[in-house]
Amino acid sequence: MKIDLTETTSSKINQALVSARRAIGTPAIGMVLTLVVVTDEENAYDALKSAGDASREHPSRIIAVIKRVSRSPRARRDARLDAEVRVGSDAGTGETVVLRLHGELANHAQSVVLPLLLPDAPVVVWWPEDAPSDPAKDPLGALAQRRITDTYSAELPLEELAVRAATYSPGDTDLAWTRITPWRSMLAAALDQQPAEVIGATVEGESDNPSCELLAMWLADRLDVPVERTISEGPGLTAVRMETKNGVIVLDRADGSLATLSMQNQPDRAVALKRRDTAELLAEELRRLDPDNTYASAVKFGVDRLHAGGEVKAAPIEGPGEKADKAAEAKAPAAKKAPAKKAASK
């Protein structure tokens, strides 16, 4: 069910939500959080689709905030709120409110959103693109327990990572970090199977890919070892190599879906590491509403090394027992080498 409201108010939108729930026979509210999606017209469809798919796992009230740019000075002075209310099958398992803010009202979105938040329920704000430099100090971000950005959508992703580190507040997270969750889990499990002192690591992936940089920072931070970044054609993150005193551990994913885990004195194993869509990433982030201290530590570790101009080898990562081919060196961001330390169990 859809209800269009023109030149409306937050009070009328709440009334429309109650009327719509009664009309479809579900007067009770069974949602667990409010998800505020701050986007533009160009990206609104994809963002709302992803949020709707994620709401099947986390029933929520989705509030899409779309700020409309006025063309003329007179139009910019006029404040107007248009809204679209969706409930039932048109809104996943919760309900959706699409807000279009015109004129001066676009600078005061929080005053429109605040009356629409679910009472006594957590609030999450997600910027699919064009996130503010300091999400916690943004008027909408200040309403939320969790703030989700995506450095991958930025024009300069690696510089955006530095901004995320400089302005981090508890509750901030990034979908570039969420993308490497399966990689972190698999690498930790590999070290559990073959406990040994890690003396170095290499992360291979596309250039200017923030997920690759975050994984390199995480390894350097947790293992306290030198971490090197190498460039590949992708897609995304393609391989990780960890040098240990018991041999080499390699996790190689050349095609973006199926990876091969190689360890010394063990047969190679195929593991599923497919590239996940935005709805899956968003659903994962909505499972936890407490601060992600591991992300905070990782992103802060490498912020001063993003533009250090470290050496990056163009040669691909090789499996155990193979010699690495020498290749031309290129300039690219890399995690600064740190002294080795016996920390394989971290």
XYZ file of C-alpha atoms in Angstrom:
346
model
C 0.000 0.000 0.000
C 1.297 3.442 -0.952
C 0.133 6.866 0.198
C 1.443 10.056 -1.439
C 1.498 13.243 0.610
C 2.318 16.653 -0.877
C 3.258 19.729 1.157
C 2.801 17.728 4.318
C 4.132 17.608 7.881
C 5.628 14.961 10.174
C 2.339 14.785 12.088
C 0.366 13.995 8.939
C 2.927 11.348 7.957
C 2.487 9.629 11.341
C -1.281 9.703 10.872
C -0.881 8.166 7.411
C 1.275 5.366 8.854
C -1.380 4.514 11.459
C -4.155 4.590 8.851
C -2.155 2.423 6.456
C -1.420 -0.203 9.123
C -5.093 -0.385 10.028
C -6.093 -0.638 6.385
C -3.946 -3.735 5.836
C -4.942 -5.260 9.177
C -1.677 -4.887 11.120
C -2.222 -2.107 13.684
C 0.596 -3.318 15.953
C 4.189 -2.158 15.450
C 6.586 -5.121 15.294
C 9.756 -3.362 14.197
C 13.079 -3.514 16.033
C 14.829 -0.338 14.823
C 14.639 2.777 12.670
C 16.930 2.883 9.644
C 17.465 6.368 8.228
C 18.840 6.331 4.677
C 20.319 9.641 3.513
C 20.597 9.608 -0.272
C 19.710 11.455 -3.482
C 17.265 10.791 -6.313
C 19.903 9.069 -8.442
C 20.715 6.436 -5.823
C 17.413 6.283 -3.939
C 16.018 3.231 -5.764
C 19.057 1.023 -5.155
C 19.425 2.188 -1.552
C 15.767 1.556 -0.720
C 15.863 -1.860 -2.371
C 18.903 -2.863 -0.300
C 17.329 -1.498 2.881
C 14.079 -3.329 2.131
C 15.904 -6.615 1.568
C 17.847 -6.151 4.813
C 14.585 -5.480 6.673
C 13.506 -9.079 6.021
C 16.106 -10.037 8.616
C 15.665 -6.892 10.737
C 12.070 -5.581 10.570
C 12.451 -1.833 10.660
C 10.951 1.518 9.827
C 12.962 2.820 6.898
C 13.081 6.595 6.505
C 14.664 7.766 3.260
C 15.811 11.390 3.338
C 16.182 12.916 -0.127
C 17.280 16.524 -0.282
C 16.011 18.192 -3.459
C 18.220 20.893 -4.920
C 16.220 23.949 -5.925
C 17.209 25.705 -9.140
C 16.174 29.280 -8.456
C 16.943 31.528 -5.448
C 13.201 31.955 -4.775
C 12.636 28.182 -4.758
C 15.555 27.721 -2.381
C 13.840 30.050 0.101
C 10.599 28.060 0.008
C 10.437 25.097 2.380
C 8.285 22.132 1.370
C 8.013 18.511 2.463
C 6.656 15.795 0.192
C 6.372 12.227 1.420
C 5.508 8.737 0.289
C 4.335 6.154 2.827
C 4.692 2.455 2.011
C 3.436 -0.426 4.131
C 2.744 -4.105 3.527
C 4.314 -5.829 0.538
C 5.619 -2.509 -0.789
C 7.872 -2.065 2.241
C 9.487 -5.429 2.936
C 8.672 -6.604 6.461
C 8.384 -3.146 7.999
C 7.296 0.215 6.682
C 8.984 2.832 4.538
C 8.691 6.610 4.495
C 10.322 8.504 1.628
C 10.880 12.164 2.491
C 11.674 14.760 -0.168
C 12.885 17.985 1.384
C 12.756 21.170 -0.695
C 14.333 24.555 -0.125
C 15.503 25.633 3.305
C 13.962 22.534 4.889
C 16.780 20.440 3.394
C 19.137 22.042 5.933
C 16.959 20.921 8.842
C 16.246 17.290 7.998
C 16.609 16.222 11.644
C 13.536 18.259 12.618
C 11.450 16.238 10.153
C 12.958 12.849 10.968
C 12.867 13.100 14.779
C 9.041 12.820 15.150
C 9.047 9.777 12.839
C 11.524 7.656 14.846
C 10.144 4.540 16.509
C 9.820 5.078 20.276
C 12.311 3.196 22.487
C 14.030 1.596 19.480
C 17.632 1.962 18.220
C 18.344 4.337 15.352
C 20.815 3.592 12.560
C 21.768 6.157 9.900
C 23.222 4.968 6.581
C 24.823 7.143 3.916
C 25.178 5.015 0.728
C 27.256 7.819 -0.776
C 28.360 11.404 -0.006
C 28.705 10.780 3.727
C 29.577 13.763 5.942
C 33.186 14.073 7.041
C 32.150 13.601 10.685
C 29.021 11.395 10.824
C 28.657 11.657 14.613
C 28.431 15.467 14.452
C 26.020 15.477 11.519
C 22.514 16.529 12.686
C 21.035 13.226 11.499
C 24.004 11.163 12.667
C 23.633 12.636 16.161
C 20.248 10.887 16.432
C 21.744 7.428 15.901
C 23.493 4.721 17.902
C 25.138 3.414 14.723
C 26.320 5.340 11.667
C 27.150 3.445 8.466
C 29.203 4.924 5.629
C 30.838 3.401 2.537
C 34.265 4.687 1.547
C 34.110 2.569 -1.613
C 31.563 5.013 -3.072
C 33.809 8.037 -2.452
C 35.650 9.718 -5.312
C 38.974 9.241 -3.471
C 38.431 6.145 -1.297
C 41.847 6.070 0.360
C 41.701 9.725 1.338
C 38.200 9.073 2.652
C 39.654 6.342 4.888
C 41.962 8.907 6.445
C 38.960 11.147 7.120
C 37.077 8.234 8.728
C 40.022 7.594 11.042
C 40.430 11.243 12.014
C 36.740 11.731 12.855
C 35.923 8.293 14.273
C 33.378 8.152 17.105
C 32.072 5.015 18.842
C 29.216 3.701 16.711
C 30.810 4.550 13.361
C 31.374 1.765 10.842
C 31.950 1.351 7.124
C 30.734 -1.146 4.539
C 34.292 -1.370 3.196
C 35.108 -2.994 6.552
C 32.032 -5.252 6.411
C 33.142 -6.608 3.024
C 36.215 -8.246 4.573
C 34.428 -10.055 7.431
C 34.623 -13.480 5.687
C 38.325 -12.914 4.939
C 39.100 -12.040 8.547
C 37.173 -15.067 9.790
C 38.939 -17.424 7.385
C 42.421 -16.090 8.189
C 41.802 -16.329 11.936
C 40.547 -19.905 11.516
C 43.654 -20.796 9.478
C 45.925 -19.578 12.280
C 43.879 -21.598 14.779
C 44.516 -24.727 12.692
C 48.209 -23.984 12.265
C 49.338 -21.914 15.254
C 52.688 -20.322 14.608
C 54.483 -17.011 14.837
C 53.542 -14.801 11.889
C 56.546 -12.875 10.606
C 55.009 -11.031 7.656
C 51.952 -10.715 5.411
C 50.942 -9.560 1.947
C 47.524 -8.344 0.803
C 46.733 -8.363 -2.917
C 43.834 -6.525 -4.558
C 42.724 -3.660 -6.737
C 44.350 -0.289 -6.310
C 42.324 2.353 -4.451
C 40.228 -0.387 -2.846
C 39.523 0.606 0.775
C 38.676 -2.970 1.795
C 42.168 -4.120 0.807
C 43.722 -1.305 2.804
C 41.568 -2.062 5.838
C 42.515 -5.737 5.746
C 46.208 -4.799 5.563
C 45.785 -2.409 8.488
C 43.934 -5.047 10.503
C 46.688 -7.626 9.977
C 49.421 -5.135 10.858
C 47.517 -3.977 13.926
C 46.584 -7.408 15.283
C 49.736 -9.337 14.400
C 52.256 -6.505 14.758
C 54.166 -7.640 11.654
C 55.218 -6.018 8.348
C 52.304 -5.971 5.890
C 52.794 -5.344 2.177
C 50.178 -4.276 -0.383
C 50.391 -5.603 -3.956
C 48.183 -4.634 -6.886
C 46.071 -7.021 -8.965
C 43.391 -6.710 -11.633
C 40.712 -7.724 -9.123
C 37.843 -8.133 -8.718
C 38.229 -6.540 -5.307
C 40.454 -8.353 -2.835
C 42.152 -11.302 -4.524
C 44.685 -12.893 -2.141
C 46.327 -12.796 1.277
C 49.641 -14.443 2.154
C 50.898 -14.886 5.723
C 54.483 -15.941 6.316
C 54.880 -18.049 9.458
C 57.791 -19.968 10.975
C 55.902 -23.172 10.112
C 55.346 -22.258 6.461
C 53.165 -20.062 4.297
C 49.385 -19.642 4.546
C 47.740 -18.388 1.339
C 44.088 -17.501 0.788
C 43.655 -16.892 -2.949
C 40.412 -15.747 -4.621
C 41.005 -15.002 -8.280
C 37.414 -15.007 -9.568
C 35.536 -13.119 -6.840
C 33.538 -16.123 -5.622
C 35.563 -19.263 -4.815
C 38.853 -19.125 -2.900
C 41.609 -21.648 -2.260
C 43.194 -21.996 1.171
C 46.762 -23.378 1.074
C 48.775 -24.325 4.151
C 52.053 -26.138 4.638
C 51.729 -29.966 4.785
C 47.962 -29.826 4.152
C 45.931 -30.307 0.972
C 44.490 -27.212 -0.680
C 40.888 -26.511 0.274
C 38.197 -24.648 -1.652
C 36.236 -22.121 0.434
C 33.264 -19.924 -0.524
C 34.207 -16.224 -0.477
C 31.735 -14.657 -2.874
C 31.429 -10.914 -3.163
C 28.288 -9.941 -1.278
C 25.686 -7.399 -2.360
C 24.799 -4.279 -0.390
C 21.714 -5.807 1.252
C 23.800 -8.598 2.796
C 26.404 -6.126 4.037
C 23.738 -3.890 5.542
C 22.008 -6.839 7.228
C 25.313 -7.828 8.840
C 25.869 -4.332 10.232
C 22.354 -4.228 11.688
C 23.043 -7.383 13.721
C 25.171 -5.429 16.172
C 24.468 -1.977 17.537
C 27.424 -1.660 19.893
C 30.670 0.125 18.917
C 33.037 -1.890 16.721
C 36.358 -1.444 18.512
C 38.196 -3.736 16.096
C 37.246 -1.509 13.157
C 38.295 1.569 15.123
C 41.711 0.105 15.884
C 42.271 -1.023 12.286
C 41.277 2.207 10.559
C 43.305 4.346 12.970
C 46.397 2.176 12.593
C 46.966 2.992 8.931
C 45.627 6.495 8.490
C 49.070 8.112 8.566
C 50.449 5.486 6.173
C 47.904 5.778 3.360
C 50.042 8.262 1.430
C 53.433 7.141 2.669
C 54.451 6.012 -0.833
C 55.497 2.520 0.176
C 56.730 0.031 -2.389
C 54.076 -2.116 -4.056
C 55.019 -5.131 -6.103
C 53.015 -5.934 -9.221
C 53.736 -9.664 -9.067
C 50.872 -11.980 -7.974
C 50.964 -13.840 -4.679
C 52.272 -17.392 -4.954
C 51.454 -20.533 -2.999
C 53.644 -22.389 -0.504
C 57.049 -23.475 -1.799
C 56.988 -21.230 -4.881
C 59.370 -18.412 -5.655
C 57.946 -14.948 -6.113
C 58.722 -13.462 -9.535
C 60.387 -10.086 -9.569
C 58.242 -7.356 -11.084
C 58.291 -3.610 -11.582
C 57.600 -1.553 -8.513
C 54.840 1.031 -8.342
C 53.844 3.651 -5.874
C 50.690 2.853 -3.840
C 49.410 3.200 -0.273
C 50.633 0.472 2.052
C 50.625 -0.393 5.728
C 53.897 0.709 7.303
C 56.115 -2.127 8.413
C 56.179 -2.764 12.159
C 58.644 -4.916 14.112
C 57.794 -8.608 14.276
C 56.319 -9.924 17.458
C 55.144 -13.312 18.697
C 51.432 -12.636 18.357
C 50.032 -15.442 16.202
C 47.365 -16.136 18.766
C 45.962 -12.586 18.658
